[in-house]
């Protein structure tokens, strides 16, 4: 059993009102934080890790990930259904897809994200990678996954990272299929989305009938699962909340009824500003978006920001995810979502960091496991050179990652120069 003492660091513990703490060492034994001590006598027998005055904080938690995507910018919409069919048409390409999903999970970890929630993947690859990581056969973050989402024919991501259901009973069957695969929760695609919309306003259109939403939620809850739902329109928000969805992914311009439904249901919102920003704010010569895509992207961007502001004002819990896998959104860039949350929603750097650590853990049902630097918690930590409470861009580069006690001293990711160049223009609100 390995004992580490992380000394000479400035601790940001992840709690809501965190302030920098000095003069304390964090003692890690095997995969757990066992104590925070002030006396050097208490680190006897430990392998000492000298942080050299750098900042030690909880590993980040990304609540909205698609592990099958790499975030590469696209010149036009592609046929994802045909691509997935080709990938799984033979064992060799299927094995390549499996390997890539594992590699993308590792990139998340190397960027400082120690827990991810995947909300739509290729078949059962996400659970297989999760299980390999848990068994120590692969290096990666803690994964909470739904595998494939449930959509409708012609609906959002149907045929790629979601499976279409044609009836409430088929939706129930897909929930049970997920249960057999060992998923952790269920994901629904209730409205359209920007990436597959062919006309203005389509991302907000209700695609999944209310009776199907209710059937899927009832079956999921009977199986002990929470339900997350892709929603980018007001009608979809109301249907999702009325029918039992536990978390709304993305959001839309809310009204008083929607806020009331959030409160009555006890559901939370996962804010995802990152994927809409390039569509909404980039010049089309850069984004390669069509006029329709830019129009839809701006509606979705404004709706997500407005929903997040209204939810926070009303006391509705808000989580953070960056919809990684969408064009321009890479597996290593979750830190940008915290910057956007601060810039566009108007929260403090402290609240953004709290949301991406302990608050996300609590909303994931893992608040007693991870998300803060406290005795008894999993040793999920990162080290960065500057203070993210002063500038969240400090999270762009991490010097160390600790995942369930495993120390990675020099994590590295290969960045895309074009993505950095264009997204860096929006590190301040415009």
XYZ file of C-alpha atoms in Angstrom:
430
model
C 0.000 0.000 0.000
C 1.495 3.301 -1.149
C 1.377 6.409 1.035
C 1.978 9.807 -0.535
C 2.297 13.150 1.197
C 1.554 16.104 -1.067
C 3.397 18.996 0.564
C 4.242 22.646 -0.077
C 1.090 23.238 -2.099
C -1.813 25.678 -1.984
C -5.028 23.705 -1.518
C -8.345 24.599 -3.149
C -10.662 21.990 -1.655
C -13.586 22.211 -4.114
C -16.228 23.332 -1.639
C -18.577 26.169 -2.525
C -16.759 28.898 -0.638
C -13.242 27.531 -1.069
C -10.305 29.757 -0.277
C -6.613 28.950 -0.741
C -5.192 26.938 2.174
C -1.488 26.827 2.947
C 0.674 25.005 5.454
C -1.123 21.667 5.121
C -0.118 18.362 3.552
C -2.553 15.961 1.934
C -1.933 12.338 2.866
C -3.041 9.732 0.337
C -3.036 6.034 1.086
C -3.666 3.718 -1.826
C -6.686 5.344 -3.547
C -8.025 7.500 -0.679
C -7.318 10.830 0.955
C -6.796 9.838 4.579
C -5.947 13.178 6.193
C -4.862 16.776 5.856
C -2.054 17.489 8.315
C -0.039 20.481 9.463
C 2.859 18.725 11.180
C 5.777 17.245 9.248
C 5.834 14.456 11.850
C 2.608 13.157 10.318
C 4.205 12.446 6.941
C 6.673 9.883 8.237
C 6.710 6.804 6.040
C 5.198 8.648 3.086
C 6.644 9.235 -0.339
C 6.814 13.014 -0.429
C 5.537 14.899 -3.450
C 6.741 18.494 -3.253
C 4.291 20.740 -5.112
C 6.648 23.698 -5.052
C 3.970 26.264 -4.214
C 1.580 25.136 -6.952
C -2.165 24.713 -6.558
C -3.721 21.372 -5.571
C -7.427 20.967 -6.286
C -9.979 18.232 -6.992
C -9.976 16.611 -10.400
C -12.555 18.114 -12.749
C -15.826 16.310 -13.512
C -17.218 16.586 -17.039
C -20.949 15.859 -17.021
C -21.597 15.682 -20.768
C -19.192 13.636 -22.895
C -19.428 11.659 -26.134
C -16.343 9.465 -26.114
C -16.665 8.518 -29.773
C -15.784 12.013 -31.035
C -12.497 13.873 -31.283
C -13.850 17.407 -31.830
C -12.219 17.859 -35.208
C -13.700 20.844 -37.112
C -15.906 19.813 -40.027
C -16.421 21.506 -43.375
C -19.924 20.057 -43.685
C -22.322 17.755 -41.893
C -21.396 14.118 -42.301
C -23.545 10.998 -42.433
C -22.879 9.659 -38.937
C -25.214 6.696 -39.411
C -23.293 5.466 -42.459
C -19.997 6.013 -40.644
C -21.091 3.938 -37.633
C -22.427 1.162 -39.847
C -19.072 1.055 -41.620
C -17.153 0.991 -38.336
C -19.033 -2.050 -37.101
C -19.177 -3.824 -40.447
C -16.147 -5.958 -39.590
C -14.226 -6.977 -36.441
C -11.077 -5.033 -37.353
C -12.725 -1.611 -37.691
C -14.898 -2.344 -34.627
C -11.725 -3.030 -32.632
C -10.248 0.247 -33.877
C -13.363 2.112 -32.685
C -13.051 0.428 -29.288
C -9.388 1.428 -29.039
C -10.147 5.045 -30.000
C -12.840 5.346 -27.333
C -10.308 4.184 -24.757
C -7.716 6.651 -26.027
C -10.195 9.540 -25.892
C -11.037 8.623 -22.297
C -7.339 8.758 -21.453
C -7.070 12.225 -23.018
C -9.827 13.426 -20.675
C -7.766 12.213 -17.725
C -4.506 13.727 -18.967
C -6.258 17.102 -19.242
C -7.264 17.013 -15.572
C -10.739 15.463 -15.814
C -10.870 12.557 -13.361
C -14.582 11.690 -13.749
C -16.756 11.784 -16.870
C -20.425 11.141 -17.546
C -20.944 9.833 -21.073
C -24.319 10.621 -22.595
C -24.442 8.726 -25.867
C -21.843 6.381 -27.282
C -21.218 3.683 -29.859
C -23.044 0.518 -28.861
C -21.564 -0.832 -25.600
C -18.046 0.573 -26.009
C -18.359 3.036 -23.131
C -19.259 0.367 -20.557
C -16.471 -1.861 -21.872
C -13.907 0.925 -21.505
C -15.319 1.814 -18.068
C -14.939 -1.775 -16.914
C -11.390 -2.042 -18.278
C -10.394 1.129 -16.401
C -12.013 -0.098 -13.195
C -10.161 -3.413 -13.531
C -6.825 -1.652 -14.028
C -6.384 -2.822 -17.612
C -6.544 0.733 -19.020
C -5.669 4.203 -17.794
C -8.575 6.607 -17.718
C -11.053 8.579 -15.625
C -13.962 7.249 -13.617
C -16.757 6.744 -16.150
C -20.493 6.982 -15.516
C -22.224 5.977 -18.718
C -25.490 5.472 -20.553
C -23.960 3.810 -23.644
C -26.264 4.580 -26.617
C -29.017 7.145 -26.181
C -32.639 6.467 -27.093
C -33.972 8.553 -29.995
C -36.703 8.212 -32.625
C -36.464 7.516 -36.378
C -34.918 10.610 -37.944
C -34.341 12.055 -34.463
C -31.205 13.543 -32.949
C -28.185 11.247 -33.451
C -30.402 8.271 -34.341
C -28.217 5.559 -35.843
C -24.933 6.899 -34.463
C -24.721 7.461 -30.693
C -28.450 6.786 -30.215
C -30.850 4.007 -31.193
C -34.300 4.871 -32.598
C -37.425 3.579 -30.870
C -40.718 3.528 -32.768
C -43.080 2.984 -29.828
C -43.249 3.319 -26.045
C -42.727 -0.448 -25.728
C -39.588 -0.286 -27.879
C -38.311 2.510 -25.659
C -38.892 0.292 -22.628
C -37.023 -2.523 -24.348
C -34.055 -0.262 -25.021
C -33.960 0.699 -21.341
C -33.800 -2.993 -20.460
C -31.097 -3.491 -23.093
C -29.060 -0.826 -21.327
C -29.626 -2.598 -18.031
C -28.224 -5.821 -19.496
C -25.169 -3.892 -20.720
C -24.573 -2.565 -17.218
C -25.223 1.132 -17.860
C -25.365 3.624 -15.013
C -28.261 5.756 -16.295
C -30.457 6.272 -19.374
C -30.143 9.006 -22.018
C -33.045 10.230 -24.183
C -32.927 12.458 -27.287
C -36.190 14.391 -27.004
C -35.732 17.319 -29.421
C -33.742 17.939 -32.577
C -30.158 19.202 -32.493
C -27.979 21.699 -34.332
C -25.673 19.098 -35.874
C -28.389 17.201 -37.733
C -30.944 19.960 -38.364
C -31.768 20.746 -41.989
C -34.009 23.783 -41.404
C -34.200 26.822 -39.132
C -35.732 26.109 -35.741
C -35.454 22.311 -35.983
C -33.126 21.860 -32.956
C -35.953 23.019 -30.694
C -38.647 20.826 -32.221
C -40.128 18.073 -30.097
C -39.256 14.755 -31.756
C -40.031 12.159 -29.089
C -43.754 11.813 -28.235
C -44.655 12.450 -24.576
C -45.980 8.903 -24.160
C -42.587 7.522 -25.237
C -40.724 9.850 -22.872
C -42.944 8.775 -19.991
C -42.605 5.068 -20.835
C -38.815 5.313 -20.948
C -38.668 7.274 -17.682
C -41.044 4.907 -15.890
C -39.065 1.853 -17.029
C -35.740 3.470 -16.148
C -36.894 4.472 -12.692
C -38.298 0.988 -12.100
C -34.820 -0.360 -12.946
C -33.169 2.096 -10.551
C -31.798 4.440 -13.219
C -31.873 8.223 -13.505
C -32.771 9.696 -16.892
C -30.901 12.452 -18.733
C -32.401 14.065 -21.832
C -31.098 16.112 -24.752
C -33.466 19.103 -24.915
C -33.033 22.331 -26.895
C -36.599 23.687 -27.031
C -39.295 24.981 -24.681
C -41.890 22.351 -25.595
C -39.305 19.625 -25.122
C -38.354 21.039 -21.723
C -41.934 20.889 -20.522
C -42.498 17.365 -21.857
C -39.224 16.115 -20.351
C -39.908 17.534 -16.908
C -43.583 16.536 -16.845
C -42.714 12.963 -17.845
C -40.022 12.364 -15.249
C -36.609 13.310 -16.721
C -34.017 13.828 -13.976
C -31.524 16.027 -15.831
C -31.949 18.364 -18.753
C -28.924 18.472 -21.050
C -28.409 21.862 -22.763
C -31.692 23.761 -22.127
C -33.719 26.509 -23.823
C -35.248 29.917 -23.066
C -37.264 29.116 -19.909
C -40.561 30.487 -18.670
C -42.100 30.457 -15.194
C -43.779 27.089 -15.794
C -40.491 25.453 -16.732
C -38.757 26.770 -13.632
C -41.675 25.532 -11.529
C -41.409 22.087 -13.129
C -37.673 21.975 -12.426
C -38.334 22.784 -8.784
C -41.256 20.395 -8.347
C -39.506 17.514 -10.071
C -36.142 18.102 -8.376
C -34.417 17.854 -11.746
C -31.154 19.576 -12.570
C -29.758 21.327 -15.633
C -26.490 20.448 -17.350
C -25.172 23.594 -18.994
C -23.190 23.025 -22.201
C -22.124 26.343 -23.719
C -19.091 24.985 -25.572
C -20.691 23.220 -28.585
C -23.060 26.064 -29.477
C -20.423 28.789 -29.306
C -18.619 28.047 -32.608
C -21.907 27.790 -34.502
C -23.276 30.968 -32.920
C -20.249 33.253 -32.644
C -17.621 32.194 -35.192
C -17.556 33.810 -38.593
C -18.984 31.274 -41.010
C -15.785 31.365 -43.054
C -14.097 29.833 -39.991
C -16.813 27.514 -38.675
C -17.871 26.301 -42.151
C -21.417 26.445 -40.793
C -24.298 27.020 -43.133
C -26.673 29.930 -42.615
C -29.173 27.460 -41.121
C -26.588 26.017 -38.739
C -25.470 29.463 -37.586
C -29.077 30.548 -37.052
C -29.880 27.421 -35.055
C -26.615 27.636 -33.148
C -27.359 31.185 -32.001
C -30.820 30.202 -30.763
C -29.383 27.252 -28.860
C -26.476 29.299 -27.461
C -28.802 32.024 -26.175
C -31.234 29.440 -24.808
C -28.556 27.555 -22.888
C -27.194 30.739 -21.309
C -30.686 32.020 -20.430
C -31.744 28.671 -18.964
C -28.607 28.504 -16.842
C -29.086 32.035 -15.497
C -32.759 31.441 -14.680
C -32.056 28.089 -13.042
C -29.353 29.508 -10.781
C -31.548 32.460 -9.824
C -34.384 30.073 -8.890
C -32.179 27.694 -6.928
C -32.334 24.921 -9.537
C -29.109 22.867 -9.443
C -26.808 23.396 -12.435
C -24.062 21.039 -13.592
C -21.352 21.635 -16.203
C -20.443 19.585 -19.251
C -18.957 20.546 -22.605
C -20.587 18.105 -25.067
C -17.158 16.938 -26.096
C -17.073 15.270 -29.494
C -18.998 18.025 -31.260
C -17.010 19.995 -33.874
C -14.360 22.238 -32.247
C -14.882 20.589 -28.819
C -11.930 18.362 -27.977
C -11.495 15.815 -25.204
C -8.881 18.014 -23.486
C -10.831 21.292 -23.406
C -13.349 20.976 -20.576
C -11.643 23.888 -18.805
C -13.104 26.204 -21.449
C -16.632 25.393 -20.262
C -15.754 26.846 -16.854
C -14.476 30.002 -18.567
C -17.702 30.328 -20.589
C -19.814 29.710 -17.464
C -18.002 32.602 -15.809
C -18.049 34.899 -18.855
C -21.555 34.351 -20.241
C -23.611 33.222 -17.239
C -21.812 35.586 -14.881
C -20.824 33.281 -12.023
C -17.610 33.806 -10.092
C -14.455 31.806 -10.807
C -14.959 30.225 -7.377
C -18.500 29.083 -8.211
C -17.459 27.775 -11.635
C -14.716 25.656 -10.082
C -17.050 24.429 -7.336
C -19.617 23.473 -9.987
C -17.051 21.507 -12.011
C -15.870 19.606 -8.936
C -17.970 19.014 -5.828
C -21.310 20.210 -7.246
C -21.015 17.966 -10.287
C -20.075 15.067 -8.008
C -23.132 15.671 -5.842
C -25.474 15.839 -8.825
C -23.915 12.641 -10.136
C -24.648 10.913 -6.830
C -20.942 10.710 -6.008
C -20.659 13.565 -3.533
C -19.407 11.209 -0.834
C -16.861 9.657 -3.221
C -15.129 12.453 -5.122
C -15.254 16.147 -5.989
C -13.403 17.655 -3.024
C -10.179 17.297 -1.091
C -11.463 15.827 2.151
C -10.507 12.785 4.240
C -12.331 9.674 3.102
C -12.763 10.862 -0.474
C -11.148 9.275 -3.499
C -7.729 10.739 -4.259
C -8.820 12.496 -7.466
C -6.696 15.632 -7.698
C -4.869 17.896 -10.117
C -2.002 20.361 -9.793
C -1.653 23.603 -11.733
C 0.861 26.421 -11.572
C -1.477 29.416 -11.193
C -4.598 30.158 -9.159
C -7.828 29.290 -11.067
C -9.793 31.447 -8.611
C -8.079 34.409 -10.239
C -8.071 33.103 -13.815
C -9.772 29.870 -14.856
C -7.378 29.625 -17.792
C -4.910 28.282 -15.217
C -6.677 24.944 -15.774
C -5.548 24.826 -19.390
C -2.325 23.067 -18.420
C -2.067 20.693 -15.470
C 1.295 19.650 -14.050
C 0.076 16.520 -12.270
C -3.008 14.331 -12.225
C -3.966 11.950 -9.427
C -6.721 9.501 -10.337
C -7.955 7.261 -7.534
C -4.531 7.563 -5.967
C -2.510 6.925 -9.114
C -0.021 9.758 -9.604
C 0.717 10.937 -13.147
C 3.537 13.445 -12.854
C 3.721 14.879 -16.362
C 0.365 14.484 -18.125
C 0.401 15.452 -21.788
C -2.156 15.982 -24.526
C -1.599 16.845 -28.180
C -3.567 19.973 -28.961
C -5.078 21.113 -32.252
C -3.520 24.466 -33.199
C -6.495 25.623 -35.273
C -8.947 24.842 -32.463
C -6.830 26.703 -29.906
C -6.329 29.683 -32.196
C -10.027 30.214 -32.910
C -11.449 29.351 -29.482
C -8.875 31.481 -27.676
C -10.545 34.529 -29.216
C -13.513 33.874 -26.906
C -11.770 33.592 -23.561
C -13.374 36.911 -22.710
C -17.091 37.488 -23.234
C -18.112 39.169 -26.486
